[in-house]
Coordinates of C-alpha atoms in Angstrom, one line a residue:
M24 CA 60.4 59.3 10.7
D25 CA 60.6 55.7 9.4
L26 CA 58.1 55.2 6.5
N27 CA 56.9 51.8 7.8
K28 CA 56.2 53.3 11.2
L29 CA 54.2 56.1 9.6
K30 CA 52.2 53.6 7.6
G31 CA 51.6 51.6 10.8
Q32 CA 50.3 54.7 12.6
L33 CA 48.1 55.5 9.6
Q34 CA 46.6 52.1 9.7
T35 CA 46.0 52.4 13.5
E36 CA 44.2 55.7 13.0
V37 CA 42.0 54.2 10.2
D38 CA 41.2 51.1 12.3
T39 CA 40.4 53.3 15.4
A40 CA 38.0 55.5 13.4
F41 CA 36.3 52.4 11.9
L42 CA 35.8 50.8 15.4
Y43 CA 34.5 54.0 16.9
Y44 CA 32.0 54.4 14.1
S45 CA 31.0 50.7 14.1
I46 CA 30.3 50.7 17.8
A47 CA 28.4 54.0 17.5
T48 CA 26.0 52.6 15.0
I49 CA 24.8 49.8 17.4
Q50 CA 24.2 52.1 20.4
S51 CA 20.6 52.7 21.5
D52 CA 21.6 55.8 23.6
E53 CA 21.7 58.8 21.2
N54 CA 24.2 60.8 23.3
L55 CA 26.6 57.9 23.5
S56 CA 26.3 57.3 19.8
R57 CA 27.1 61.0 19.1
V58 CA 30.2 60.9 21.3
L59 CA 31.5 57.8 19.5
Q60 CA 30.8 59.3 16.1
S61 CA 32.6 62.5 17.0
L62 CA 35.6 60.5 18.1
A63 CA 35.5 58.6 14.8
Q64 CA 35.5 61.9 12.9
I65 CA 38.5 63.2 14.9
E66 CA 40.4 59.9 14.2
K67 CA 39.6 60.3 10.5
G68 CA 41.1 63.8 10.7
H69 CA 44.2 62.3 12.3
A70 CA 44.3 59.6 9.5
K71 CA 44.3 62.3 6.8
H72 CA 47.1 64.2 8.6
M73 CA 49.1 61.0 8.8
L74 CA 48.4 60.2 5.1
D75 CA 49.9 63.6 4.2
K76 CA 53.1 62.6 6.1
V77 CA 53.2 59.3 4.2
R78 CA 52.7 61.1 0.9
E79 CA 55.9 63.1 1.5
F80 CA 57.7 59.8 0.9
E81 CA 55.1 58.1 -1.5
P82 CA 53.0 60.8 -3.3
N83 CA 50.6 58.2 -4.7
H84 CA 49.9 56.4 -1.4
E85 CA 46.1 55.9 -0.9
M86 CA 44.1 55.9 2.3
P87 CA 44.1 52.2 3.5
P88 CA 40.8 50.4 4.3
P89 CA 40.1 49.0 7.8
S90 CA 42.4 46.1 8.5
T91 CA 41.3 42.4 8.7
R92 CA 42.3 42.6 12.4
A93 CA 39.9 45.5 13.1
K94 CA 37.1 43.7 11.3
F95 CA 37.8 40.5 13.2
Q96 CA 37.7 42.5 16.5
L97 CA 34.3 43.8 15.6
K98 CA 33.0 40.3 14.9
L99 CA 34.4 39.1 18.2
G100 CA 32.6 42.0 19.9
K101 CA 29.3 40.5 18.9
L102 CA 30.2 37.3 20.8
F103 CA 32.2 38.5 23.7
G104 CA 30.9 42.0 24.2
Y105 CA 31.9 45.3 22.7
N106 CA 33.8 46.4 25.9
S107 CA 36.6 44.1 24.6
I108 CA 37.0 46.6 21.8
I109 CA 36.6 49.6 24.1
S110 CA 39.4 48.3 26.2
S111 CA 41.6 48.0 23.2
L112 CA 40.8 51.5 22.1
S113 CA 41.5 52.7 25.6
N114 CA 45.0 51.2 25.4
I115 CA 45.5 52.8 22.0
E116 CA 44.4 56.3 23.3
K117 CA 46.7 55.8 26.3
Q118 CA 49.7 55.2 24.0
F119 CA 48.7 58.1 21.8
A120 CA 48.7 60.4 24.9
V121 CA 52.1 59.1 26.0
N122 CA 53.6 59.5 22.6
S123 CA 52.2 63.1 22.3
I124 CA 53.7 64.2 25.6
K125 CA 57.0 62.5 24.7
N126 CA 57.2 64.2 21.3
K127 CA 56.4 67.6 22.9
I128 CA 59.1 67.2 25.5
E129 CA 61.7 66.2 22.9
K130 CA 60.8 69.3 20.9
G131 CA 61.2 71.5 24.0
E132 CA 57.4 72.2 24.1
K133 CA 55.3 72.2 27.2
P134 CA 52.4 69.7 27.4
N135 CA 49.1 71.6 27.5
G136 CA 47.2 69.2 29.7
F137 CA 44.8 68.1 26.9
E138 CA 46.8 65.1 25.7
H139 CA 44.7 62.7 27.8
N140 CA 41.3 64.1 26.7
H141 CA 40.6 61.2 24.3
L142 CA 41.6 58.7 26.9
N143 CA 39.3 60.3 29.5
I144 CA 36.4 60.3 27.0
I145 CA 36.8 56.7 26.0
E146 CA 37.1 55.6 29.7
A147 CA 33.9 57.5 30.5
V148 CA 32.3 55.7 27.6
N149 CA 33.5 52.3 28.9
N150 CA 32.0 53.2 32.4
N151 CA 28.7 54.3 30.9
A152 CA 25.9 52.0 31.9
A153 CA 24.2 52.7 28.6
L154 CA 27.0 51.2 26.5
N155 CA 25.8 48.2 24.5
V156 CA 28.3 45.5 25.6
S157 CA 26.1 42.4 25.3
G158 CA 28.1 39.3 24.6
G159 CA 25.8 36.4 25.2
L160 CA 26.8 33.4 27.4
L161 CA 30.5 34.1 27.4
S162 CA 30.0 37.6 28.8
K163 CA 29.0 35.9 32.0
F164 CA 32.5 34.4 32.4
E165 CA 34.2 37.5 33.8
S166 CA 34.5 37.5 37.6
R167 CA 37.5 35.3 37.9
H168 CA 39.7 37.5 35.7
K169 CA 38.2 41.0 36.3
S170 CA 41.5 42.1 37.8
V171 CA 43.2 41.8 34.5
G172 CA 40.7 43.4 32.2
G173 CA 37.1 42.8 33.2
N174 CA 35.8 41.7 29.8
A175 CA 34.6 38.5 28.4
L176 CA 37.1 38.0 25.6
R177 CA 40.1 38.3 27.9
A178 CA 38.4 36.1 30.5
A179 CA 37.7 33.5 27.8
V180 CA 41.3 33.5 26.6
L181 CA 42.7 33.3 30.1
G182 CA 40.2 30.5 31.0
S183 CA 41.4 28.5 28.0
N184 CA 45.0 29.2 28.9
D185 CA 44.4 27.9 32.4
G186 CA 43.2 24.6 31.0
L187 CA 45.9 24.3 28.4
V188 CA 48.9 25.1 30.6
S189 CA 47.8 23.2 33.6
N190 CA 46.9 20.0 31.7
M191 CA 50.0 20.2 29.5
S192 CA 52.2 20.4 32.6
L193 CA 50.3 17.5 34.2
V194 CA 50.5 15.4 31.1
M195 CA 54.2 16.1 30.5
G196 CA 55.0 15.4 34.1
V197 CA 53.4 11.9 33.9
A198 CA 54.9 11.3 30.5
G199 CA 58.4 12.2 31.9
A200 CA 58.0 9.3 34.4
A201 CA 57.8 6.9 31.3
V202 CA 54.5 5.4 32.4
S203 CA 52.1 3.7 30.0
N204 CA 50.0 5.6 27.4
N205 CA 46.8 4.5 29.2
T206 CA 48.1 6.0 32.5
I207 CA 48.9 9.3 30.8
L208 CA 45.5 9.4 29.2
L209 CA 43.7 8.6 32.4
T210 CA 45.7 11.2 34.3
G211 CA 45.0 13.8 31.7
I212 CA 41.3 13.2 31.7
A213 CA 41.3 13.3 35.5
G214 CA 43.2 16.6 35.3
L215 CA 40.7 18.0 32.8
M216 CA 37.7 17.1 34.8
A217 CA 39.1 18.1 38.1
G218 CA 40.3 21.5 36.8
A219 CA 37.1 22.2 34.9
I220 CA 34.9 21.3 37.8
S221 CA 37.1 23.4 40.2
M222 CA 36.9 26.4 37.8
A223 CA 33.2 26.0 37.4
L224 CA 32.6 25.8 41.1
G225 CA 34.8 28.8 41.8
E226 CA 33.0 30.8 39.2
W227 CA 29.6 29.8 40.6
L228 CA 30.6 30.8 44.1
S229 CA 32.1 34.0 42.9
V230 CA 29.0 35.1 41.0
Q231 CA 26.5 33.8 43.5
S232 CA 28.3 35.4 46.5
S233 CA 28.6 38.7 44.6
R234 CA 24.9 38.7 43.8
E235 CA 23.9 37.8 47.4
L236 CA 26.2 40.6 48.8
N237 CA 24.8 43.2 46.3
Q238 CA 21.2 42.2 47.0
R239 CA 21.8 42.5 50.7
Q240 CA 23.2 46.0 50.2
I241 CA 20.2 46.9 48.1
D242 CA 17.8 45.6 50.7
L243 CA 19.5 47.7 53.4
E244 CA 19.4 50.9 51.2
T245 CA 15.7 50.2 50.5
E246 CA 15.0 50.0 54.2
E247 CA 16.9 53.3 54.8
L248 CA 15.1 55.0 52.0
E249 CA 11.7 54.0 53.5
A250 CA 12.8 55.1 57.0
S251 CA 14.5 58.4 56.1
P252 CA 14.1 59.5 52.5
E253 CA 15.3 63.1 53.1
E254 CA 18.6 61.9 54.5
E255 CA 19.1 59.6 51.6
K256 CA 18.3 62.5 49.2
K257 CA 21.0 64.6 51.0
E258 CA 23.5 61.8 50.5
L259 CA 22.7 61.6 46.8
V260 CA 23.1 65.4 46.4
L261 CA 26.6 65.1 48.0
L262 CA 27.5 62.2 45.8
Y263 CA 26.6 64.2 42.7
Q264 CA 28.6 67.2 44.0
A265 CA 31.6 64.9 44.6
K266 CA 31.4 64.0 41.0
G267 CA 31.8 67.6 39.9
M268 CA 28.3 69.0 39.7
N269 CA 27.5 72.3 41.4
A270 CA 25.0 72.4 44.3
V271 CA 22.1 73.6 42.1
E272 CA 22.5 70.9 39.4
A273 CA 23.1 68.2 42.1
Q274 CA 19.9 69.2 43.9
K275 CA 17.8 69.3 40.7
L276 CA 19.0 65.8 39.7
A277 CA 18.4 64.4 43.1
D278 CA 14.9 65.9 43.2
K279 CA 14.2 64.3 39.8
A280 CA 15.4 60.9 41.0
F281 CA 13.2 61.1 44.1
E282 CA 10.0 61.8 42.2
N283 CA 9.0 58.2 42.9
P284 CA 10.4 55.4 45.1
Q285 CA 11.6 53.2 42.1
T286 CA 13.8 55.9 40.5
A287 CA 15.1 56.9 43.9
I288 CA 16.3 53.4 44.8
D289 CA 17.7 53.0 41.2
A290 CA 19.7 56.2 41.6
I291 CA 21.0 55.1 45.0
I292 CA 22.0 51.7 43.7
T293 CA 23.9 53.2 40.8
E294 CA 25.5 56.2 42.6
E295 CA 26.0 55.1 46.2
L296 CA 26.5 51.4 45.8
G297 CA 28.0 51.4 42.3
I298 CA 26.1 48.3 41.4
D299 CA 25.0 47.4 37.9
K300 CA 21.5 46.0 38.1
E301 CA 22.0 44.1 34.9
E302 CA 25.0 42.3 36.3
L303 CA 23.0 41.6 39.5
G304 CA 20.7 39.5 37.4
G305 CA 23.5 37.4 35.8
S306 CA 23.2 33.7 36.2
A307 CA 25.8 31.9 38.4
W308 CA 25.0 28.7 36.5
E309 CA 25.7 30.3 33.1
A310 CA 29.0 31.6 34.4
A311 CA 29.9 28.1 35.8
I312 CA 29.0 26.4 32.5
A313 CA 31.0 28.9 30.5
S314 CA 34.0 28.4 32.9
F315 CA 33.8 24.6 32.6
I316 CA 33.6 24.6 28.8
L317 CA 36.5 27.1 28.3
F318 CA 38.8 25.3 30.7
A319 CA 38.0 22.0 29.0
I320 CA 38.7 23.4 25.6
G321 CA 42.2 24.4 26.6
A322 CA 42.8 21.2 28.6
I323 CA 41.9 18.9 25.7
I324 CA 44.6 20.3 23.4
P325 CA 47.6 18.6 25.0
L326 CA 45.6 15.5 25.8
Y327 CA 43.9 14.4 22.6
P328 CA 47.2 13.1 20.9
F329 CA 47.3 10.3 23.5
M330 CA 43.9 9.2 22.3
I331 CA 45.1 8.5 18.8
L332 CA 48.9 7.8 19.3
D333 CA 51.3 6.5 21.9
G334 CA 54.9 6.8 23.0
K335 CA 57.1 9.6 21.6
N336 CA 54.8 10.3 18.7
A337 CA 52.0 11.2 21.1
I338 CA 54.3 13.4 23.2
L339 CA 55.6 15.2 20.1
L340 CA 52.1 15.8 18.8
S341 CA 51.0 17.0 22.3
I342 CA 53.8 19.5 22.4
G343 CA 53.2 20.6 18.9
S344 CA 49.4 21.1 19.4
S345 CA 50.1 22.9 22.7
V346 CA 52.6 25.3 21.0
V347 CA 49.9 26.1 18.4
G348 CA 47.3 26.6 21.1
L349 CA 49.6 28.8 23.2
F350 CA 50.6 30.9 20.2
G351 CA 46.9 31.4 19.4
I352 CA 46.1 32.5 23.0
G353 CA 49.0 35.0 22.9
A354 CA 47.8 36.2 19.5
A355 CA 44.2 36.6 20.8
I356 CA 45.4 38.8 23.6
T357 CA 46.9 41.3 21.1
L358 CA 43.4 42.0 19.9
L359 CA 43.1 43.8 23.3
T360 CA 46.6 45.1 23.8
G361 CA 47.5 46.1 20.3
K362 CA 51.0 44.5 20.7
S363 CA 52.9 42.5 18.1
I364 CA 51.2 39.1 17.4
M365 CA 54.6 37.4 17.0
F366 CA 56.0 38.7 20.2
S367 CA 52.9 38.0 22.3
G368 CA 52.4 34.6 20.7
M369 CA 56.0 33.5 21.2
R370 CA 56.1 34.8 24.8
Q371 CA 53.0 32.7 25.6
V372 CA 54.7 29.6 24.0
A373 CA 57.9 30.2 26.0
F374 CA 56.1 30.4 29.3
G375 CA 54.0 27.3 28.6
L376 CA 56.9 25.2 27.4
A377 CA 58.9 26.3 30.4
A378 CA 56.2 25.0 32.7
A379 CA 55.9 21.8 30.8
A380 CA 59.7 21.3 30.8
V381 CA 59.9 21.7 34.6
T382 CA 57.1 19.1 35.2
Y383 CA 58.6 16.7 32.6
G384 CA 62.0 17.0 34.3
I385 CA 60.4 16.3 37.7
G386 CA 58.5 13.4 36.3
T387 CA 61.7 11.9 34.8
L388 CA 63.5 12.2 38.1
I389 CA 60.6 10.5 39.9
G390 CA 60.4 7.8 37.3
V391 CA 64.1 7.0 37.5
S392 CA 63.9 7.0 41.3
L393 CA 61.0 4.6 41.3
A394 CA 62.6 2.3 38.7
G395 CA 65.8 2.2 40.7

């Protein structure tokens, strides 16, 4: 195996163990903390095994410390929520499982069915309501982008990307029509405000509608619990059994939940409705404000050059600033996917510039047509 690839895998194992342990130390749930610490110990064992392989080529090679990237991920977790790290670790475990199965098949060995155990464990951790995933204001900005990850860091990156790409395309389209600098600036500001307000309103409606729907479901379940508690308990027992418990364990857990009305409705909300009560209390206004700010941050990048320059100089600075912003967005995504920073960054730049080129070309054609 290639030495550089071995060293890369060694660093990945070290970083994974570091992140598991770091997240474990901030957990208030002891069982969850023990699970994460156990995963960290297993990854440390993998790292030692990988180090032995590296030392077959370089006998004096030392165990590397956690990378700057892993430490940066941990710091971002404090702001955006630790589930951004858990999602990244889930992707890593998935790749480990795929590679393990592939290697066994290549060697003529039969997969034993345990290759996905780590992935299943970390996904269970991610779905555990006790997981400490607090991320402050930005953690509210999730509903618009839940389909592509469901965590605040990814939502923030994509929100900024929405603002940058849309306003860059708008500004380049107007610039292509060879209009005055003031017209470009006015159009860009209008695009920034319209887009940010639209995003904020959409976020507010999304969160508020979700809260109202969830609250309605909770109210209905509360009424059913008051009217026929035994029927609700039977449903809860069946739900526990459907999740893999035997009949005796399911009955005991349901009996425990129904010792008082509050724990009963809490169990029903969690198990039957699948609703997180903490999310239910999220502020629609906080989500809207976060959405507005993140979109505006992205949208200002291609626009600010026209505030200090004009003509071709402003256009060139706008493109240059947008390239830097797009590359940064692509690089930020790699904190979640584990892919190459250069590849992800340049891919994002290519897509953004392609969109800008199309609108610039259309703007040029319209400008020529109007001038003629």
